[in-house]
Short mmCIF file of C-alpha atoms in Angstrom, two decimals:
data_model
loop_
_atom_site.label_atom_id
_atom_site.label_comp_id
_atom_site.label_asym_id
_atom_site.label_seq_id
_atom_site.Cartn_x
_atom_site.Cartn_y
_atom_site.Cartn_z
CA UNK A 256 -24.07 -79.98 16.01
CA UNK A 257 -21.44 -80.98 13.28
CA UNK A 258 -22.18 -78.87 9.94
CA UNK A 259 -21.73 -82.66 8.07
CA UNK A 260 -22.03 -82.79 4.59
CA UNK A 261 -23.52 -79.10 3.90
CA UNK A 262 -22.97 -76.49 1.32
CA UNK A 263 -24.72 -73.28 1.66
CA UNK A 264 -24.45 -69.84 0.32
CA UNK A 265 -26.82 -67.71 2.47
CA UNK A 266 -26.97 -63.65 1.69
CA UNK A 267 -28.52 -61.15 2.71
CA UNK A 268 -29.90 -59.36 -0.58
CA UNK A 269 -29.54 -59.91 -4.47
CA UNK A 270 -28.82 -56.28 -4.73
CA UNK A 271 -26.25 -53.62 -3.06
CA UNK A 272 -27.59 -50.31 -3.31
CA UNK A 273 -26.94 -49.43 -7.20
CA UNK A 274 -25.25 -52.48 -8.81
CA UNK A 275 -26.90 -55.21 -11.13
CA UNK A 276 -28.72 -58.61 -9.87
CA UNK A 277 -26.49 -60.06 -7.76
CA UNK A 278 -23.23 -58.21 -8.67
CA UNK A 279 -22.01 -57.88 -5.84
CA UNK A 280 -21.16 -61.19 -4.89
CA UNK A 281 -21.48 -63.89 -8.38
CA UNK A 282 -17.73 -64.42 -8.07
CA UNK A 283 -17.80 -65.25 -4.96
CA UNK A 284 -21.09 -67.22 -5.27
CA UNK A 285 -19.57 -68.89 -8.52
CA UNK A 286 -16.80 -69.74 -6.85
CA UNK A 287 -18.42 -71.45 -4.22
CA UNK A 288 -19.52 -73.60 -7.15
CA UNK A 289 -17.70 -74.88 -8.00
CA UNK A 290 -17.92 -77.82 -10.98
CA UNK A 291 -21.77 -76.62 -11.09
CA UNK A 292 -22.55 -76.30 -15.18
CA UNK A 293 -26.63 -75.96 -14.10
CA UNK A 294 -27.89 -73.98 -11.31
CA UNK A 295 -31.89 -74.88 -10.06
CA UNK A 296 -33.65 -71.36 -9.55
CA UNK A 297 -36.83 -71.41 -7.21
CA UNK A 298 -38.09 -68.49 -8.01
CA UNK A 299 -41.56 -68.57 -5.47
CA UNK A 300 -40.88 -64.99 -3.22
CA UNK A 301 -41.83 -63.81 -6.40
CA UNK A 302 -45.41 -62.25 -5.66
CA UNK A 303 -48.24 -62.92 -8.53
CA UNK A 304 -52.03 -62.82 -8.83
CA UNK A 305 -52.92 -66.98 -8.79
CA UNK A 306 -52.77 -66.81 -12.75
CA UNK A 307 -49.31 -64.56 -13.28
CA UNK A 308 -47.67 -66.88 -11.67
CA UNK A 309 -46.12 -69.04 -14.27
CA UNK A 310 -45.34 -65.64 -16.22
CA UNK A 311 -43.53 -63.75 -13.37
CA UNK A 312 -42.06 -67.07 -12.31
CA UNK A 313 -40.47 -67.38 -16.23
CA UNK A 314 -39.63 -62.93 -16.12
CA UNK A 315 -37.98 -63.81 -12.85
CA UNK A 316 -35.62 -66.85 -13.82
CA UNK A 317 -34.50 -64.06 -15.55
CA UNK A 318 -32.15 -62.37 -12.98
CA UNK A 319 -29.96 -64.87 -12.22
CA UNK A 320 -29.74 -66.47 -15.62
CA UNK A 321 -28.06 -62.95 -16.25
CA UNK A 322 -26.10 -62.85 -13.50
CA UNK A 323 -23.96 -66.60 -13.93
CA UNK A 324 -24.18 -65.84 -17.61
CA UNK A 325 -20.51 -64.53 -17.91
CA UNK A 326 -19.19 -67.70 -15.93
CA UNK A 327 -21.25 -70.27 -18.23
CA UNK A 328 -23.17 -71.26 -15.92
CA UNK A 329 -27.06 -72.09 -17.06
CA UNK A 330 -29.78 -71.55 -14.83
CA UNK A 331 -33.32 -72.56 -15.08
CA UNK A 332 -36.51 -72.98 -12.93
CA UNK A 333 -37.65 -75.57 -10.96
CA UNK A 334 -41.48 -73.72 -11.75
CA UNK A 335 -41.60 -75.56 -15.54
CA UNK A 336 -40.71 -78.65 -14.07
CA UNK A 337 -44.32 -81.25 -13.51
CA UNK A 338 -42.47 -83.40 -11.44
CA UNK A 339 -40.81 -79.89 -9.79
CA UNK A 340 -39.47 -82.67 -6.64
CA UNK A 341 -37.49 -84.79 -8.69
CA UNK A 342 -36.07 -81.47 -10.51
CA UNK A 343 -35.11 -80.86 -7.18
CA UNK A 344 -33.10 -83.87 -7.04
CA UNK A 345 -31.56 -84.53 -10.52
CA UNK A 346 -29.94 -80.70 -9.64
CA UNK A 347 -26.35 -80.15 -9.66
CA UNK A 348 -27.22 -76.06 -7.06
CA UNK A 349 -29.52 -74.85 -6.05
CA UNK A 350 -30.94 -71.11 -5.42
CA UNK A 351 -33.57 -69.56 -3.90
CA UNK A 352 -34.84 -65.90 -4.66
CA UNK A 353 -35.49 -63.24 -1.79
CA UNK A 354 -38.91 -61.67 -2.27
CA UNK A 355 -41.89 -62.32 -0.27
CA UNK A 356 -41.31 -64.64 2.56
CA UNK A 357 -44.86 -65.99 3.90
CA UNK A 358 -44.89 -66.27 0.10
CA UNK A 359 -42.16 -68.35 -1.12
CA UNK A 360 -43.11 -70.64 2.11
CA UNK A 361 -47.17 -70.84 0.88
CA UNK A 362 -45.09 -71.93 -2.45
CA UNK A 363 -43.13 -74.62 -1.49
CA UNK A 364 -45.09 -76.06 1.39
CA UNK A 365 -47.70 -76.64 -1.86
CA UNK A 366 -45.69 -77.76 -3.85
CA UNK A 367 -44.46 -80.24 -0.58
CA UNK A 368 -40.64 -79.76 -1.44
CA UNK A 369 -39.10 -78.82 2.57
CA UNK A 370 -38.27 -82.27 2.94
CA UNK A 371 -36.37 -82.62 -0.30
CA UNK A 372 -34.69 -79.80 0.24
CA UNK A 373 -34.07 -81.18 3.81
CA UNK A 374 -32.29 -84.12 2.06
CA UNK A 375 -30.45 -83.42 -0.13
CA UNK A 376 -29.21 -79.69 1.66
CA UNK A 377 -27.96 -82.26 4.19
CA UNK A 378 -26.35 -84.39 1.74
CA UNK A 379 -24.33 -81.21 0.19
CA UNK A 380 -25.85 -80.49 -2.71
CA UNK A 381 -24.83 -77.24 -2.34
CA UNK A 382 -27.24 -74.49 -2.10
CA UNK A 383 -27.83 -70.73 -2.16
CA UNK A 384 -30.17 -68.15 -1.12
CA UNK A 385 -30.83 -64.39 -0.94
CA UNK A 386 -33.16 -62.46 0.82
CA UNK A 387 -36.54 -64.79 1.57
CA UNK A 388 -34.32 -67.34 -0.18
CA UNK A 389 -31.70 -67.20 2.20
CA UNK A 390 -34.70 -67.45 5.93
CA UNK A 391 -36.09 -69.96 4.19
CA UNK A 392 -32.62 -71.76 5.11
CA UNK A 393 -33.15 -71.21 8.98
CA UNK A 394 -35.87 -73.31 10.88
CA UNK A 395 -38.20 -70.90 10.70
CA UNK A 396 -39.22 -67.92 8.92
CA UNK A 397 -40.21 -66.15 11.98
CA UNK A 398 -37.24 -63.67 11.67
CA UNK A 399 -38.49 -62.46 8.18
CA UNK A 400 -38.87 -58.38 7.47
CA UNK A 401 -41.53 -59.27 5.48
CA UNK A 402 -45.69 -58.68 5.04
CA UNK A 403 -47.83 -61.99 6.07
CA UNK A 404 -49.82 -61.61 3.10
CA UNK A 405 -50.49 -65.13 2.72
CA UNK A 406 -50.43 -67.89 4.95
CA UNK A 407 -49.27 -70.70 6.41
CA UNK A 408 -50.15 -73.40 8.62
CA UNK A 409 -46.64 -72.96 10.16
CA UNK A 410 -43.51 -71.22 10.06
CA UNK A 411 -41.25 -73.87 10.04
CA UNK A 412 -37.94 -73.33 7.28
CA UNK A 413 -35.92 -75.61 5.87
CA UNK A 414 -33.54 -75.62 8.52
CA UNK A 415 -29.93 -75.56 7.35
CA UNK A 416 -28.90 -73.29 10.20
CA UNK A 417 -29.59 -74.03 13.77
CA UNK A 418 -29.49 -69.80 13.56
CA UNK A 419 -32.39 -67.82 12.60
CA UNK A 420 -30.69 -65.19 10.02
CA UNK A 421 -32.30 -61.51 9.77
CA UNK A 422 -31.96 -60.10 6.24
CA UNK A 423 -31.53 -57.20 5.68
CA UNK A 424 -30.86 -55.66 8.95
CA UNK A 425 -30.78 -52.67 9.32
CA UNK A 426 -28.99 -50.23 11.81
CA UNK A 427 -31.66 -47.87 13.14
CA UNK A 428 -31.91 -44.12 11.75
CA UNK A 429 -30.79 -41.21 14.94
CA UNK A 430 -32.76 -38.65 12.93
CA UNK A 431 -35.72 -40.10 12.31
CA UNK A 432 -39.02 -39.53 14.56
CA UNK A 433 -40.99 -42.66 13.39
CA UNK A 434 -42.39 -44.27 15.86
CA UNK A 435 -43.32 -47.90 14.18
CA UNK A 436 -40.51 -50.60 16.63
CA UNK A 437 -36.31 -50.28 15.03
CA UNK A 438 -35.46 -53.80 13.06
CA UNK A 439 -33.30 -54.65 16.78
CA UNK A 440 -36.34 -54.34 18.75
CA UNK A 441 -37.82 -56.22 16.37
CA UNK A 442 -35.31 -58.88 16.80
CA UNK A 443 -35.46 -58.35 20.37
CA UNK A 444 -39.51 -59.35 20.30
CA UNK A 445 -38.36 -63.39 18.43
CA UNK A 446 -36.02 -63.53 21.67
CA UNK A 447 -37.82 -63.28 24.17
CA UNK A 448 -40.65 -65.73 22.81
CA UNK A 449 -38.13 -68.09 21.07
CA UNK A 450 -34.38 -69.66 22.21
CA UNK A 451 -32.84 -68.99 18.94
CA UNK A 452 -29.42 -66.76 18.08
CA UNK A 453 -30.29 -64.06 15.32
CA UNK A 454 -27.56 -62.83 13.53
CA UNK A 455 -28.71 -59.79 11.48
CA UNK A 456 -27.06 -59.65 8.45
CA UNK A 457 -26.49 -56.16 6.58
CA UNK A 458 -27.45 -55.76 2.96
CA UNK A 459 -23.75 -56.56 1.58
CA UNK A 460 -22.66 -59.31 3.21
CA UNK A 461 -22.87 -63.03 3.26
CA UNK A 462 -22.40 -66.21 5.61
CA UNK A 463 -21.34 -69.03 3.59
CA UNK A 464 -20.52 -72.60 5.03
CA UNK A 465 -18.38 -75.56 4.16
CA UNK A 466 -16.67 -77.62 5.25
CA UNK A 467 -17.58 -78.02 9.10
CA UNK A 468 -16.90 -74.28 9.26
CA UNK A 469 -19.25 -71.24 8.54
CA UNK A 470 -17.79 -68.00 7.69
CA UNK A 471 -18.82 -64.37 7.30
CA UNK A 472 -17.79 -62.73 4.11
CA UNK A 473 -18.99 -59.65 2.20
CA UNK A 474 -18.46 -56.02 1.99
CA UNK A 475 -20.33 -54.37 5.60
CA UNK A 476 -21.07 -56.70 8.60
CA UNK A 477 -23.58 -58.50 10.73
CA UNK A 478 -25.25 -57.95 14.36
CA UNK A 479 -26.01 -60.83 16.64
CA UNK A 480 -28.70 -61.62 19.27
CA UNK A 481 -29.01 -64.19 21.78
CA UNK A 482 -30.85 -64.13 25.20
CA UNK A 483 -28.02 -64.13 27.46
CA UNK A 484 -25.91 -61.15 26.26
CA UNK A 485 -25.54 -57.61 24.79
CA UNK A 486 -25.54 -58.20 20.49
CA UNK A 487 -22.55 -58.02 19.48
CA UNK A 488 -21.23 -56.82 15.86
CA UNK A 489 -19.15 -59.04 13.89
CA UNK A 490 -17.52 -57.40 10.16
CA UNK A 491 -16.27 -60.51 8.13
CA UNK A 492 -11.97 -59.96 7.03
CA UNK A 493 -10.66 -61.12 3.37
CA UNK A 494 -10.77 -64.72 3.73
CA UNK A 495 -14.04 -64.71 5.85
CA UNK A 496 -14.11 -64.64 9.31
CA UNK A 497 -14.90 -68.49 10.72
CA UNK A 498 -17.81 -67.82 13.12
CA UNK A 499 -18.91 -71.29 13.64
CA UNK A 500 -18.27 -71.68 17.47
CA UNK A 501 -20.50 -68.57 18.49
CA UNK A 502 -23.21 -69.23 16.07
CA UNK A 503 -23.00 -73.22 16.77
CA UNK A 504 -22.64 -73.55 20.86
CA UNK B 25 -72.26 -52.53 4.01
CA UNK B 26 -74.17 -51.29 6.37
CA UNK B 27 -71.84 -51.06 9.96
CA UNK B 28 -74.63 -50.96 11.51
CA UNK B 29 -73.73 -49.74 15.38
CA UNK B 30 -70.00 -50.11 15.72
CA UNK B 31 -68.32 -48.32 17.14
CA UNK B 32 -64.64 -47.64 17.08
CA UNK B 33 -61.17 -45.23 17.20
CA UNK B 34 -59.10 -46.96 15.02
CA UNK B 35 -55.39 -44.96 15.81
CA UNK B 36 -52.15 -46.05 13.41
CA UNK B 37 -49.91 -45.86 16.63
CA UNK B 38 -50.21 -45.31 21.02
CA UNK B 39 -46.95 -42.39 20.97
CA UNK B 40 -46.40 -39.99 18.65
CA UNK B 41 -43.32 -37.90 17.68
CA UNK B 42 -41.98 -36.81 21.52
CA UNK B 43 -46.02 -36.54 23.00
CA UNK B 44 -45.89 -38.51 25.27
CA UNK B 45 -48.57 -42.24 25.27
CA UNK B 46 -51.88 -41.37 23.76
CA UNK B 47 -51.00 -37.73 23.78
CA UNK B 48 -52.17 -36.90 20.64
CA UNK B 49 -55.45 -38.57 20.66
CA UNK B 50 -56.61 -38.75 23.98
CA UNK B 51 -58.98 -36.08 24.49
CA UNK B 52 -60.90 -37.20 20.34
CA UNK B 53 -61.21 -41.07 22.88
CA UNK B 54 -62.79 -39.61 25.37
CA UNK B 55 -65.16 -36.86 23.80
CA UNK B 56 -65.50 -40.40 21.39
CA UNK B 57 -66.08 -42.79 24.61
CA UNK B 58 -69.01 -40.47 26.07
CA UNK B 59 -70.30 -41.42 29.14
CA UNK B 60 -67.73 -45.14 30.05
CA UNK B 61 -65.91 -44.39 33.04
CA UNK B 62 -64.44 -47.59 32.57
CA UNK B 63 -62.21 -49.01 29.94
CA UNK B 64 -61.11 -52.49 29.83
CA UNK B 65 -57.27 -52.99 28.12
CA UNK B 66 -56.36 -55.86 25.34
CA UNK B 67 -52.49 -55.71 26.54
CA UNK B 68 -51.30 -59.02 24.27
CA UNK B 69 -49.40 -57.12 22.37
CA UNK B 70 -47.33 -56.88 24.00
CA UNK B 71 -44.31 -59.69 24.60
CA UNK B 72 -42.79 -60.99 27.17
CA UNK B 73 -41.05 -64.57 28.60
CA UNK B 74 -43.64 -67.17 29.09
CA UNK B 75 -43.37 -67.13 32.59
CA UNK B 76 -43.51 -62.95 32.77
CA UNK B 77 -45.94 -62.59 30.72
CA UNK B 78 -49.39 -61.47 34.07
CA UNK B 79 -46.12 -58.65 35.08
CA UNK B 80 -45.26 -56.70 31.64
CA UNK B 81 -49.35 -56.90 30.93
CA UNK B 82 -49.72 -55.85 34.61
CA UNK B 83 -46.73 -52.46 33.86
CA UNK B 84 -48.28 -51.88 30.22
CA UNK B 85 -51.79 -51.17 31.76
CA UNK B 86 -50.66 -48.21 33.71
CA UNK B 87 -49.49 -45.95 30.23
CA UNK B 88 -53.64 -46.43 29.31
CA UNK B 89 -54.14 -46.33 33.04
CA UNK B 90 -52.01 -42.89 32.52
CA UNK B 91 -53.81 -41.33 29.92
CA UNK B 92 -57.34 -41.39 30.77
CA UNK B 93 -56.34 -40.72 34.15
CA UNK B 94 -57.07 -36.58 33.72
CA UNK B 95 -60.42 -37.65 32.58
CA UNK B 96 -61.82 -39.66 34.78
CA UNK B 97 -61.73 -42.74 33.28
CA UNK B 98 -60.40 -45.66 34.91
CA UNK B 99 -58.19 -48.12 33.06
CA UNK B 100 -58.63 -52.31 34.16
CA UNK B 101 -56.43 -54.84 31.47
CA UNK B 102 -58.15 -57.76 30.87
CA UNK B 103 -55.17 -60.49 32.09
CA UNK B 104 -56.08 -60.02 35.48
CA UNK B 105 -59.71 -61.84 35.14
CA UNK B 106 -60.16 -65.61 35.18
CA UNK B 107 -63.14 -65.47 33.41
CA UNK B 108 -61.79 -63.51 30.26
CA UNK B 109 -64.93 -63.24 27.94
CA UNK B 110 -67.51 -62.97 30.79
CA UNK B 111 -64.76 -59.06 31.35
CA UNK B 112 -65.43 -58.31 27.48
CA UNK B 113 -69.03 -58.80 27.87
CA UNK B 114 -69.26 -57.22 30.85
CA UNK B 115 -67.38 -53.56 29.31
CA UNK B 116 -67.98 -50.95 28.91
CA UNK B 117 -65.54 -50.07 26.38
CA UNK B 118 -62.30 -52.06 24.94
CA UNK B 119 -59.07 -50.42 24.25
CA UNK B 120 -56.06 -53.53 22.68
CA UNK B 121 -53.08 -51.74 22.67
CA UNK B 122 -49.85 -51.75 20.38
CA UNK B 123 -46.78 -54.43 19.78
CA UNK B 124 -46.21 -57.00 18.13
CA UNK B 125 -49.91 -58.28 16.28
CA UNK B 126 -49.08 -61.85 15.92
CA UNK B 127 -47.98 -62.38 19.57
CA UNK B 128 -51.61 -60.56 20.15
CA UNK B 129 -53.43 -62.69 17.30
CA UNK B 130 -51.90 -65.85 19.73
CA UNK B 131 -53.10 -65.16 22.51
CA UNK B 132 -56.16 -63.71 21.05
CA UNK B 133 -57.05 -66.61 20.35
CA UNK B 134 -55.99 -69.25 23.25
CA UNK B 135 -57.59 -67.36 25.60
CA UNK B 136 -59.98 -67.44 23.19
CA UNK B 137 -62.09 -64.02 22.86
CA UNK B 138 -61.67 -63.55 18.66
CA UNK B 139 -65.47 -64.09 18.31
CA UNK B 140 -66.54 -62.55 21.68
CA UNK B 141 -65.64 -59.08 20.85
CA UNK B 142 -66.76 -58.99 17.19
CA UNK B 143 -70.33 -59.83 19.29
CA UNK B 144 -69.77 -56.83 21.32
CA UNK B 145 -68.11 -54.75 18.94
CA UNK B 146 -71.33 -55.92 16.85
CA UNK B 147 -73.16 -54.52 19.58
CA UNK B 148 -71.74 -51.34 19.61
CA UNK B 149 -70.16 -52.12 22.86
CA UNK B 150 -67.03 -48.72 21.54
CA UNK B 151 -64.00 -50.77 20.92
CA UNK B 152 -60.59 -49.21 20.52
CA UNK B 153 -57.64 -49.60 18.77
CA UNK B 154 -54.05 -48.25 18.10
CA UNK B 155 -51.62 -50.08 15.82
CA UNK B 156 -50.84 -53.43 16.56
CA UNK B 157 -53.95 -52.89 17.84
CA UNK B 158 -55.95 -51.57 15.30
CA UNK B 159 -54.55 -53.92 12.84
CA UNK B 160 -56.14 -56.64 14.54
CA UNK B 161 -59.92 -55.42 13.86
CA UNK B 162 -59.48 -55.84 10.39
CA UNK B 163 -60.73 -58.93 8.65
CA UNK B 164 -56.80 -60.64 9.11
CA UNK B 165 -53.86 -58.90 10.32
CA UNK B 166 -52.04 -59.76 6.81
CA UNK B 167 -50.71 -55.95 6.77
CA UNK B 168 -48.93 -55.81 10.12
CA UNK B 169 -45.86 -54.11 9.33
CA UNK B 170 -44.38 -57.24 12.31
CA UNK B 171 -42.15 -59.47 12.44
CA UNK B 172 -43.31 -62.78 12.76
CA UNK B 173 -42.33 -64.35 16.37
CA UNK B 174 -44.86 -67.00 16.72
CA UNK B 175 -47.08 -68.49 14.56
CA UNK B 176 -51.06 -68.95 14.57
CA UNK B 177 -53.06 -71.78 12.51
CA UNK B 178 -55.15 -68.52 10.66
CA UNK B 179 -54.56 -64.49 10.36
CA UNK B 180 -57.68 -64.00 10.45
CA UNK B 181 -58.94 -61.07 13.00
CA UNK B 182 -61.97 -59.57 14.74
CA UNK B 183 -62.69 -58.61 11.11
CA UNK B 184 -65.25 -55.06 12.29
CA UNK B 185 -64.52 -53.06 9.45
CA UNK B 186 -64.33 -54.22 5.93
CA UNK B 187 -60.85 -53.35 4.34
CA UNK B 188 -57.45 -53.68 5.61
CA UNK B 189 -55.31 -50.40 7.85
CA UNK B 190 -51.48 -50.31 7.42
CA UNK B 191 -50.32 -48.65 10.17
CA UNK B 192 -47.84 -46.60 10.86
CA UNK B 193 -47.77 -46.27 7.45
CA UNK B 194 -44.76 -44.30 5.90
CA UNK B 195 -43.46 -42.91 3.08
CA UNK B 196 -39.66 -43.76 1.72
CA UNK B 197 -37.00 -42.18 1.97
CA UNK B 198 -35.61 -40.84 -1.46
CA UNK B 199 -32.51 -40.46 0.45
CA UNK B 200 -31.95 -44.58 1.65
CA UNK B 201 -29.81 -46.46 -0.85
CA UNK B 202 -31.21 -49.64 1.10
CA UNK B 203 -32.64 -52.16 -1.49
CA UNK B 204 -35.88 -54.40 1.43
CA UNK B 205 -39.44 -53.09 -0.07
CA UNK B 206 -40.48 -49.98 0.58
CA UNK B 207 -43.87 -50.24 2.83
CA UNK B 208 -45.35 -48.93 -0.72
CA UNK B 209 -44.50 -52.13 -2.63
CA UNK B 210 -45.68 -54.45 0.55
CA UNK B 211 -49.16 -52.94 0.90
CA UNK B 212 -48.89 -53.60 -3.58
CA UNK B 213 -47.73 -57.95 -3.18
CA UNK B 214 -50.81 -58.45 -0.65
CA UNK B 215 -52.64 -56.39 -3.39
CA UNK B 216 -51.47 -59.20 -5.36
CA UNK B 217 -52.91 -62.65 -3.56
CA UNK B 218 -55.91 -60.77 -1.55
CA UNK B 219 -58.76 -58.22 -3.05
CA UNK B 220 -59.54 -56.13 -0.48
CA UNK B 221 -58.66 -52.32 0.32
CA UNK B 222 -55.88 -50.77 2.39
CA UNK B 223 -55.91 -47.47 3.52
CA UNK B 224 -51.51 -46.85 5.43
CA UNK B 225 -52.71 -44.84 8.17
CA UNK B 226 -49.74 -42.35 8.82
CA UNK B 227 -48.85 -42.24 12.37
CA UNK B 228 -50.81 -39.30 13.64
CA UNK B 229 -54.15 -40.36 12.25
CA UNK B 230 -56.51 -42.50 12.90
CA UNK B 231 -59.80 -43.55 11.59
CA UNK B 232 -63.62 -43.09 13.50
CA UNK B 233 -65.95 -45.13 13.05
CA UNK B 234 -70.06 -44.29 13.86
CA UNK B 235 -73.05 -43.70 13.25
CA UNK B 236 -72.89 -46.12 9.99
CA UNK B 237 -69.77 -43.75 9.01
CA UNK B 238 -66.15 -44.13 8.93
CA UNK B 239 -64.47 -40.43 9.47
CA UNK B 240 -60.15 -40.01 8.80
CA UNK B 241 -59.26 -37.59 11.78
CA UNK B 242 -55.89 -36.80 13.07
CA UNK B 243 -52.74 -34.80 12.48
CA UNK B 244 -51.32 -36.85 9.20
CA UNK B 245 -53.68 -38.23 6.52
CA UNK B 246 -53.67 -41.77 4.95
CA UNK B 247 -52.94 -43.82 1.45
CA UNK B 248 -55.51 -45.53 0.16
CA UNK B 249 -53.73 -48.38 -1.82
CA UNK B 250 -56.61 -50.80 -3.87
CA UNK B 251 -55.79 -53.65 -7.26
CA UNK B 252 -58.14 -51.30 -9.16
CA UNK B 253 -56.69 -47.72 -8.92
CA UNK B 254 -52.56 -45.90 -8.24
CA UNK B 255 -52.68 -45.65 -4.56
CA UNK B 256 -54.59 -41.82 -3.72
CA UNK B 257 -53.53 -39.23 -0.79
CA UNK B 258 -55.89 -38.53 1.47
CA UNK B 259 -55.99 -35.22 4.89
CA UNK B 260 -58.40 -34.95 7.63
CA UNK B 261 -60.84 -32.83 7.77
CA UNK B 262 -61.40 -30.63 11.08
CA UNK B 263 -64.74 -32.23 11.18
CA UNK B 264 -63.00 -35.60 9.82
CA UNK B 265 -63.01 -36.65 6.53
CA UNK B 266 -65.69 -39.28 5.71
CA UNK B 267 -64.63 -41.78 3.76
CA UNK B 268 -67.25 -44.11 4.18
CA UNK B 269 -68.01 -44.88 0.54
CA UNK B 270 -64.29 -45.09 -0.91
CA UNK B 271 -63.42 -47.21 1.93
CA UNK B 272 -66.84 -50.10 1.65
CA UNK B 273 -68.34 -49.57 -2.08
#
């Protein structure tokens, strides 16, 4: 598969340990954005009662706004636009925030924005996601950790990459006697009914897609699950670990 | 709401700590079953590649079969019957096993068994579930912990009780610096978009529904979440804690 003009920044999480919102990654995000002066933020993963959604989404926009203020990059939320499709077409760059992936998909579908985002993405508009916002760039949301609090007729998502990401990937706690499935067991269940690679992206790690390459970057690593092979561990290098071949083959 | 003839045994989990399958609860399950000599087992929560499903389900049936052998209760899996609806109608009692709730719902819908089970349940046939098998007796599967590995056009489930259960309920680990949502946060998201009580049932606990009463039993307790009030803790008594009023009001 050729990634063409795609430019993606897909982060496992928004808050790393005790750091501030995006603090662990905002430098690299700003470098990735190059000459962008304004980001269009998609806040639909933030959950609220229907009558409070606009208020909640307005509040949520404050977090990335603050994080990018030091870089002279404005952040405006898509929910304030009557014509949201046009807002996406007009945007210099898009950032989809974290929260509940099912809720995010529900509102993206309700506003009929999936296809528009997909098309802009294919044409090279820089797109960033974290957590649920990273999940939504996968072919489906089938590797989310989130509770299915709202139903969608399909789990099909933006489909910017041909593999799945599991954000907030978590190793099992060897001292726990809790008997719910481990994250690895859940991903192995996914692989029994879906033939598609899953990259478990630990908190602190992200993928950068540009120049037809996929680089693993950040403070931690990733674990790759496939139908054919045992899980494999990957750690980023300073420049980013080139995972293009292994993820696209 | 009147529970009528309903007889349900809804367990948080199948394996408790280092005990054997159902070991922590099989005595009480057998008492609940009274004169039942054969259980019909529903193994659809067990995940496998499509071509291996029947083999996987046959293997899975061995676990409850072993657990009930000491009580002279046979266990037969529904997957071996050509006419599965009739098998459910003919059954003395039904047990729905744990695994992946989305996969369980998918196959119950594919075999068109939801309504048949609902009707038999309303007529007083004893029904038991554990983990995913407990989730599926709720109005929807929206409070499952499982990865949405397979899509369903609706999350509506058997609807044997008018509230939701979150099985394997887990308290947050105060020492963790992982920033994924806690179970409580996930349930609070559910409550923002659904006005329905959620009982977080800790591993080791179960609910028994009979004689128009709902009793909390087992080795551990439960945490109740509602839109109106702060979460409340409940611990079972020897005879079972009567939660009928609080869960049905």
